[in-house]
Each structure stands twice: as structure tokens, then as C-alpha cells.
PDB file of C-alpha atoms in Angstrom:
ATOM      1  CA  MET A  60      81.924 160.447 133.982  1.00 58.00           C
ATOM      2  CA  ALA A  61      84.411 162.768 134.560  1.00 59.00           C
ATOM      3  CA  GLY A  62      86.380 160.112 136.608  1.00 61.00           C
ATOM      4  CA  ILE A  63      86.778 158.089 134.000  1.00 59.00           C
ATOM      5  CA  ALA A  64      88.009 160.726 131.803  1.00 55.00           C
ATOM      6  CA  GLU A  65      90.501 161.543 134.577  1.00 61.00           C
ATOM      7  CA  LYS A  66      91.486 157.741 134.891  1.00 56.00           C
ATOM      8  CA  PHE A  67      91.940 157.468 131.523  1.00 53.00           C
ATOM      9  CA  THR A  68      94.499 161.115 131.010  1.00 56.00           C
ATOM     10  CA  SER A  69      96.138 159.769 133.995  1.00 58.00           C
ATOM     11  CA  LEU A  70      96.908 156.689 132.278  1.00 55.00           C
ATOM     12  CA  MET A  71      97.604 158.060 129.238  1.00 52.00           C
ATOM     13  CA  ALA A  72      99.597 160.830 130.479  1.00 56.00           C
ATOM     14  CA  ARG A  73     103.482 160.648 130.105  1.00 54.00           C
ATOM     15  CA  PRO A  74     105.788 160.721 132.627  1.00 47.00           C
ATOM     16  CA  ASN A  75     107.639 163.734 131.674  1.00 47.00           C
ATOM     17  CA  GLU A  76     104.810 165.185 129.707  1.00 53.00           C
ATOM     18  CA  ASP A  77     103.398 168.864 130.822  1.00 47.00           C
ATOM     19  CA  PRO A  78      99.412 168.575 130.334  1.00 47.00           C
ATOM     20  CA  ASN A  79      99.473 172.196 129.520  1.00 46.00           C
ATOM     21  CA  ASP A  80     101.771 171.826 126.244  1.00 52.00           C
ATOM     22  CA  ALA A  81      99.883 173.266 123.483  1.00 54.00           C
ATOM     23  CA  ALA A  82     102.241 171.724 120.378  1.00 64.00           C
ATOM     24  CA  ALA A  83      99.633 169.605 119.263  1.00 73.00           C
ATOM     25  CA  PRO A  84      95.998 169.270 119.708  1.00 78.00           C
ATOM     26  CA  TRP A  85      94.854 166.616 122.123  1.00 81.00           C
ATOM     27  CA  TYR A  86      93.141 164.353 119.828  1.00 82.00           C
ATOM     28  CA  ILE A  87      96.297 163.939 117.992  1.00 84.00           C
ATOM     29  CA  LYS A  88      97.767 163.175 120.468  1.00 85.00           C
ATOM     30  CA  TYR A  89      96.191 160.736 122.509  1.00 88.00           C
ATOM     31  CA  GLY A  90      95.214 159.277 118.846  1.00 89.00           C
ATOM     32  CA  ALA A  91      98.626 158.455 118.131  1.00 90.00           C
ATOM     33  CA  ARG A  92      98.854 156.655 121.891  1.00 91.00           C
ATOM     34  CA  VAL A  93      95.492 154.851 121.008  1.00 92.00           C
ATOM     35  CA  ILE A  94      96.584 153.684 117.305  1.00 93.00           C
ATOM     36  CA  GLY A  95      99.868 152.970 119.002  1.00 92.00           C
ATOM     37  CA  ILE A  96      98.531 150.619 121.292  1.00 93.00           C
ATOM     38  CA  ILE A  97      95.904 149.084 119.192  1.00 94.00           C
ATOM     39  CA  GLY A  98      98.383 148.342 116.442  1.00 93.00           C
ATOM     40  CA  ALA A  99     100.727 146.702 118.933  1.00 93.00           C
ATOM     41  CA  PHE A 100      98.118 144.370 119.858  1.00 94.00           C
ATOM     42  CA  PHE A 101      96.967 143.532 116.235  1.00 94.00           C
ATOM     43  CA  CYS A 102     100.548 143.812 115.372  1.00 93.00           C
ATOM     44  CA  ILE A 103     101.179 140.612 118.683  1.00 93.00           C
ATOM     45  CA  LEU A 104      98.248 138.242 117.802  1.00 94.00           C
ATOM     46  CA  PHE A 105      98.692 138.643 113.626  1.00 93.00           C
ATOM     47  CA  GLY A 106     102.465 137.598 114.168  1.00 92.00           C
ATOM     48  CA  LEU A 107     100.905 134.873 116.153  1.00 92.00           C
ATOM     49  CA  TYR A 108      98.835 134.118 113.430  1.00 91.00           C
ATOM     50  CA  ASN A 109     101.604 134.297 110.581  1.00 89.00           C
ATOM     51  CA  CYS A 110     103.632 132.046 112.788  1.00 89.00           C
ATOM     52  CA  ILE A 111     101.068 129.582 112.114  1.00 88.00           C
ATOM     53  CA  SER A 112     101.705 129.329 108.551  1.00 83.00           C
ATOM     54  CA  ILE A 113     105.028 127.664 109.147  1.00 82.00           C
ATOM     55  CA  LEU A 114     102.680 124.530 108.709  1.00 81.00           C
ATOM     56  CA  PHE A 115     102.417 124.849 105.033  1.00 82.00           C
ATOM     57  CA  ALA A 116     106.072 125.197 104.901  1.00 78.00           C
ATOM     58  CA  ASN A 117     106.231 128.861 104.656  1.00 83.00           C
ATOM     59  CA  VAL A 118     109.476 130.328 106.553  1.00 88.00           C
ATOM     60  CA  SER A 119     108.869 134.139 105.072  1.00 89.00           C
ATOM     61  CA  CYS A 120     105.890 134.294 106.801  1.00 88.00           C
ATOM     62  CA  LEU A 121     107.405 132.811 109.754  1.00 91.00           C
ATOM     63  CA  VAL A 122     110.057 135.458 110.024  1.00 92.00           C
ATOM     64  CA  SER A 123     107.459 138.026 109.293  1.00 92.00           C
ATOM     65  CA  GLY A 124     105.263 136.950 112.588  1.00 91.00           C
ATOM     66  CA  ILE A 125     108.588 136.862 114.420  1.00 93.00           C
ATOM     67  CA  LEU A 126     109.102 140.470 113.988  1.00 94.00           C
ATOM     68  CA  GLN A 127     105.473 141.685 113.889  1.00 94.00           C
ATOM     69  CA  ILE A 128     105.386 140.220 117.376  1.00 94.00           C
ATOM     70  CA  ILE A 129     108.606 141.790 118.150  1.00 93.00           C
ATOM     71  CA  LEU A 130     107.396 145.118 116.811  1.00 94.00           C
ATOM     72  CA  GLY A 131     103.942 145.184 118.897  1.00 92.00           C
ATOM     73  CA  PHE A 132     105.645 144.487 122.134  1.00 91.00           C
ATOM     74  CA  LEU A 133     108.337 147.300 121.240  1.00 91.00           C
ATOM     75  CA  VAL A 134     105.381 149.439 120.096  1.00 91.00           C
ATOM     76  CA  MET A 135     103.167 148.267 123.665  1.00 91.00           C
ATOM     77  CA  GLY A 136     105.836 149.009 125.781  1.00 88.00           C
ATOM     78  CA  VAL A 137     106.852 152.387 124.481  1.00 89.00           C
ATOM     79  CA  GLU A 138     103.206 153.486 124.245  1.00 88.00           C
ATOM     80  CA  ALA A 139     101.906 151.965 126.971  1.00 84.00           C
ATOM     81  CA  PRO A 140     104.250 150.740 129.556  1.00 80.00           C
ATOM     82  CA  PHE A 141     101.387 150.708 132.039  1.00 80.00           C
ATOM     83  CA  CYS A 142     100.482 146.939 130.140  1.00 77.00           C
ATOM     84  CA  CYS A 143     104.157 146.030 130.719  1.00 74.00           C
ATOM     85  CA  MET A 144     104.393 146.679 134.534  1.00 73.00           C
ATOM     86  CA  PHE A 145     105.959 142.958 134.934  1.00 75.00           C
ATOM     87  CA  ILE A 146     108.931 143.846 132.950  1.00 75.00           C
ATOM     88  CA  ASP A 147     111.284 146.012 134.865  1.00 75.00           C
ATOM     89  CA  TYR A 148     112.855 147.934 132.276  1.00 78.00           C
ATOM     90  CA  VAL A 149     110.119 149.040 130.410  1.00 79.00           C
ATOM     91  CA  GLN A 150     110.021 152.197 132.101  1.00 80.00           C
ATOM     92  CA  VAL A 151     113.751 152.744 131.521  1.00 81.00           C
ATOM     93  CA  VAL A 152     113.471 152.480 127.743  1.00 81.00           C
ATOM     94  CA  SER A 153     109.905 154.420 128.028  1.00 82.00           C
ATOM     95  CA  SER A 154     111.552 157.305 129.647  1.00 83.00           C
ATOM     96  CA  LYS A 155     114.726 156.933 127.095  1.00 84.00           C
ATOM     97  CA  VAL A 156     111.997 157.339 124.196  1.00 85.00           C
ATOM     98  CA  ASP A 157     109.974 159.522 125.916  1.00 84.00           C
ATOM     99  CA  SER A 158     113.510 162.274 126.014  1.00 85.00           C
ATOM    100  CA  ARG A 159     114.159 162.058 122.346  1.00 86.00           C
ATOM    101  CA  PRO A 160     112.149 163.962 119.530  1.00 87.00           C
ATOM    102  CA  LEU A 161     109.239 162.857 118.412  1.00 88.00           C
ATOM    103  CA  TRP A 162     110.828 162.842 114.833  1.00 88.00           C
ATOM    104  CA  ASN A 163     112.676 159.779 115.529  1.00 90.00           C
ATOM    105  CA  ARG A 164     109.780 157.723 116.910  1.00 91.00           C
ATOM    106  CA  ALA A 165     107.974 158.660 113.844  1.00 91.00           C
ATOM    107  CA  ALA A 166     110.922 157.189 111.884  1.00 92.00           C
ATOM    108  CA  ALA A 167     111.644 154.317 113.737  1.00 92.00           C
ATOM    109  CA  TYR A 168     107.627 153.461 113.898  1.00 93.00           C
ATOM    110  CA  CYS A 169     107.271 154.192 110.016  1.00 93.00           C
ATOM    111  CA  ALA A 170     110.662 152.104 108.825  1.00 94.00           C
ATOM    112  CA  LEU A 171     109.869 149.223 111.583  1.00 93.00           C
ATOM    113  CA  ALA A 172     106.312 148.953 110.488  1.00 94.00           C
ATOM    114  CA  CYS A 173     107.494 148.257 106.338  1.00 94.00           C
ATOM    115  CA  VAL A 174     109.943 145.517 107.178  1.00 93.00           C
ATOM    116  CA  PRO A 175     107.288 142.800 107.784  1.00 92.00           C
ATOM    117  CA  VAL A 176     104.972 143.792 105.233  1.00 93.00           C
ATOM    118  CA  PHE A 177     107.967 143.460 102.548  1.00 93.00           C
ATOM    119  CA  ILE A 178     108.626 139.969 103.855  1.00 92.00           C
ATOM    120  CA  CYS A 179     105.330 138.848 104.009  1.00 89.00           C
ATOM    121  CA  PRO A 180     102.740 140.759 101.905  1.00 89.00           C
ATOM    122  CA  GLY A 181      99.244 139.433 103.467  1.00 87.00           C
ATOM    123  CA  LEU A 182      96.246 140.934 105.023  1.00 89.00           C
ATOM    124  CA  ALA A 183      97.319 140.097 108.400  1.00 86.00           C
ATOM    125  CA  SER A 184     100.824 142.098 107.769  1.00 90.00           C
ATOM    126  CA  ILE A 185      99.481 145.099 105.958  1.00 92.00           C
ATOM    127  CA  PHE A 186      96.712 145.702 108.751  1.00 93.00           C
ATOM    128  CA  ALA A 187      98.815 145.310 111.712  1.00 91.00           C
ATOM    129  CA  CYS A 188     102.083 147.044 110.567  1.00 92.00           C
ATOM    130  CA  GLY A 189      99.485 149.903 108.835  1.00 93.00           C
ATOM    131  CA  LEU A 190      98.406 150.784 111.861  1.00 94.00           C
ATOM    132  CA  VAL A 191     101.636 151.237 113.482  1.00 93.00           C
ATOM    133  CA  PHE A 192     102.711 153.165 110.409  1.00 95.00           C
ATOM    134  CA  GLY A 193      99.725 155.553 110.958  1.00 93.00           C
ATOM    135  CA  CYS A 194     100.888 156.003 114.818  1.00 93.00           C
ATOM    136  CA  GLY A 195     104.195 157.156 113.112  1.00 93.00           C
ATOM    137  CA  VAL A 196     102.500 159.760 110.465  1.00 92.00           C
ATOM    138  CA  LEU A 197     100.897 160.865 113.396  1.00 92.00           C
ATOM    139  CA  TYR A 198     103.540 161.521 115.699  1.00 92.00           C
ATOM    140  CA  GLY A 199     105.586 162.988 112.870  1.00 90.00           C
ATOM    141  CA  MET A 200     103.080 165.278 112.170  1.00 88.00           C
ATOM    142  CA  ILE A 201     103.200 166.565 116.145  1.00 89.00           C
ATOM    143  CA  GLY A 202     106.749 166.590 115.462  1.00 86.00           C
ATOM    144  CA  LEU A 203     106.616 169.213 112.767  1.00 83.00           C
ATOM    145  CA  GLY A 204     104.519 171.642 114.923  1.00 78.00           C
ATOM    146  CA  LYS A 205     101.273 173.973 114.754  1.00 76.00           C
ATOM    147  CA  LYS A 206     101.047 175.709 111.303  1.00 74.00           C
ATOM    148  CA  ALA A 207     101.321 179.703 111.019  1.00 73.00           C
ATOM    149  CA  SER A 208      98.864 182.213 110.852  1.00 77.00           C
ATOM    150  CA  ARG A 209      97.772 182.995 107.048  1.00 80.00           C
ATOM    151  CA  GLU A 210      99.041 186.403 108.018  1.00 83.00           C
ATOM    152  CA  GLU A 211     102.241 185.350 109.908  1.00 81.00           C
ATOM    153  CA  MET A 212     103.159 183.261 106.668  1.00 78.00           C
ATOM    154  CA  ALA A 213     102.708 186.012 104.247  1.00 79.00           C
ATOM    155  CA  GLN A 214     104.759 187.883 106.497  1.00 81.00           C
ATOM    156  CA  ARG A 215     107.470 185.835 106.606  1.00 78.00           C
ATOM    157  CA  ALA A 216     107.476 185.506 102.417  1.00 77.00           C
ATOM    158  CA  ASN A 217     107.501 189.266 102.200  1.00 78.00           C
ATOM    159  CA  THR A 218     110.198 189.779 104.406  1.00 76.00           C
ATOM    160  CA  GLN A 219     112.375 186.734 103.598  1.00 65.00           C
ATOM    161  CA  GLN A 220     112.158 186.831  99.235  1.00 61.00           C
ATOM    162  CA  GLN A 221     115.559 186.913  98.398  1.00 51.00           C
ATOM    163  CA  ALA A 222     117.072 187.565  94.649  1.00 44.00           C
ATOM    164  CA  PRO A 223     117.709 184.674  92.496  1.00 51.00           C
ATOM    165  CA  ASN A 224     121.620 185.140  92.076  1.00 50.00           C
ATOM    166  CA  GLY A 225     121.989 184.288  95.687  1.00 53.00           C
ATOM    167  CA  ASN A 226     121.787 188.608  96.549  1.00 56.00           C
ATOM    168  CA  ASN A 227     120.322 189.260 100.127  1.00 56.00           C
ATOM    169  CA  LYS A 228     118.031 192.103  98.280  1.00 57.00           C
ATOM    170  CA  PRO A 229     114.574 191.907  98.453  1.00 55.00           C
ATOM    171  CA  ILE A 230     112.827 190.916  95.686  1.00 54.00           C
ATOM    172  CA  PRO A 231     109.937 194.604  94.649  1.00 54.00           C
ATOM    173  CA  SER A 232     106.439 192.656  94.373  1.00 53.00           C
ATOM    174  CA  ASN A 233     105.389 194.693  90.911  1.00 54.00           C
ATOM    175  CA  ILE A 234     108.173 192.674  89.346  1.00 55.00           C
ATOM    176  CA  LYS A 235     106.383 190.805  86.331  1.00 55.00           C
ATOM    177  CA  SER A 236     107.846 187.827  84.302  1.00 55.00           C
ATOM    178  CA  ASN A 237     108.740 188.239  80.577  1.00 55.00           C
ATOM    179  CA  LEU A 238     109.101 184.492  79.871  1.00 55.00           C
ATOM    180  CA  VAL A 239     105.529 184.562  80.202  1.00 57.00           C
ATOM    181  CA  GLN A 240     103.990 187.824  78.003  1.00 60.00           C
ATOM    182  CA  ASN A 241     106.638 186.155  75.558  1.00 58.00           C
ATOM    183  CA  ALA A 242     105.464 183.261  74.909  1.00 61.00           C
ATOM    184  CA  GLN A 243     105.029 182.302  71.337  1.00 62.00           C
ATOM    185  CA  PRO A 244     101.602 180.404  70.232  1.00 63.00           C
ATOM    186  CA  MET A 245     102.388 176.488  69.542  1.00 65.00           C
ATOM    187  CA  ALA A 246     102.279 175.693  65.777  1.00 64.00           C
ATOM    188  CA  VAL A 247      99.434 172.870  64.762  1.00 64.00           C
ATOM    189  CA  SER A 248     100.553 170.710  62.136  1.00 64.00           C
ATOM    190  CA  GLY A 249      98.501 168.127  60.359  1.00 62.00           C
ATOM    191  CA  ALA A 250      98.715 164.586  60.490  1.00 63.00           C
ATOM    192  CA  PRO A 251     101.842 163.356  59.089  1.00 64.00           C
ATOM    193  CA  GLY A 252     100.912 162.688  55.294  1.00 62.00           C
ATOM    194  CA  PHE A 253     101.852 159.390  53.067  1.00 59.00           C
ATOM    195  CA  ASP A 254     103.928 160.347  50.217  1.00 58.00           C
ATOM    196  CA  SER A 255     102.363 158.176  47.481  1.00 56.00           C
ATOM    197  CA  ASN A 256     105.476 158.762  44.734  1.00 60.00           C
ATOM    198  CA  VAL A 257     107.773 156.762  46.513  1.00 53.00           C
TER     199      VAL A 257
END
């Protein structure tokens, strides 16, 4: 069992990736890759299905299917370059994408996944492109980084409070708002009457 896990992690590891990097939990990093690979496979499969719609003279779904196939091959080349070993430049493109910040990949996946759905909003487009969109969302979460602990956030909030007028003086924590204390109760009026003297 350990041999299978090592083989899987060696296949999923990126060329420039540090295995000890704790920027994100392993299940989110590998989950994003797996969702991207599955989404790319379904984009190619359902893109071919959408291309068959040309038999029914549905040109918009044909264009959507072609875009889905291109998106599927693009995501497959970036997320799983070992699946495209027969194409020479896939490793070069994959290493260039890996050198960019993760938010770039997240934005590209989310934007590119929306285009085929807008052109031909069908179940095949929504499912396949939704997986690629979910992969982009996961990469966006990884790009944001870890959340600070509660103590760190409270300490930063206490030390970096600034006055509303732009001064750099810290606001004392014992200031109370007069707006809420001086609030007047709302008047209750009855239903609008009907004047019968008119």
C-alpha cells in the first residue's frame, strides 16, 4: 500500500514543488489537481458530445463544444503533464504556469470555464466546466494562504486600529457609540384612513 501511495505522490508532484511546503493542506493541493484532471477529462468528453449537436443545426453548442475540448486539453496539460508526454512543449508550458502565482491560474480557470457555459448552457457544459471552475476556486483558496490564528488576528486588530479621520492614533477600546444610545423609537401609525367627507 505504501508503494502505491509513493507512486501516486510522485506522479502528482510538480517539478519545482517543495514537498515540505505547508502553505496549504495536502488534501487541498492534491484535491485541486485531481478535480482539475477529472474536469479536463469531462470537458473533452462532453465537448465532443456538444460537437455532435451540429447534426441538429445548433451552432452555438458546436462552438461551446470546441471551446470545452480546448479547455480540457489546456487544463490536462497544466495539471497532468504526464498524460500528454507525446507533445513536446507541454512540460515547458506546465513549468511556466507553475512559476506564476496561484491566483493567476485560479482566475484563468474560473474565467475560461464560464465561456462555454454562457455560449451553450446545457447540463454537459455546466457539469464539465463546473469541475474546472471548482479547481480554480481551490487554487484561489491555496493562493490566499493560511488563515491566522485567533490570537494573531485579535492582536493585529488591536494594534492597527486607526481613527476614522485618517490619523494614525489608535482608537481606545472603551469608546461607546452615541448613535445607538440616542436612537429614537420609531412611531407606529395606523392604517391609512379613508376620508368619507370628500
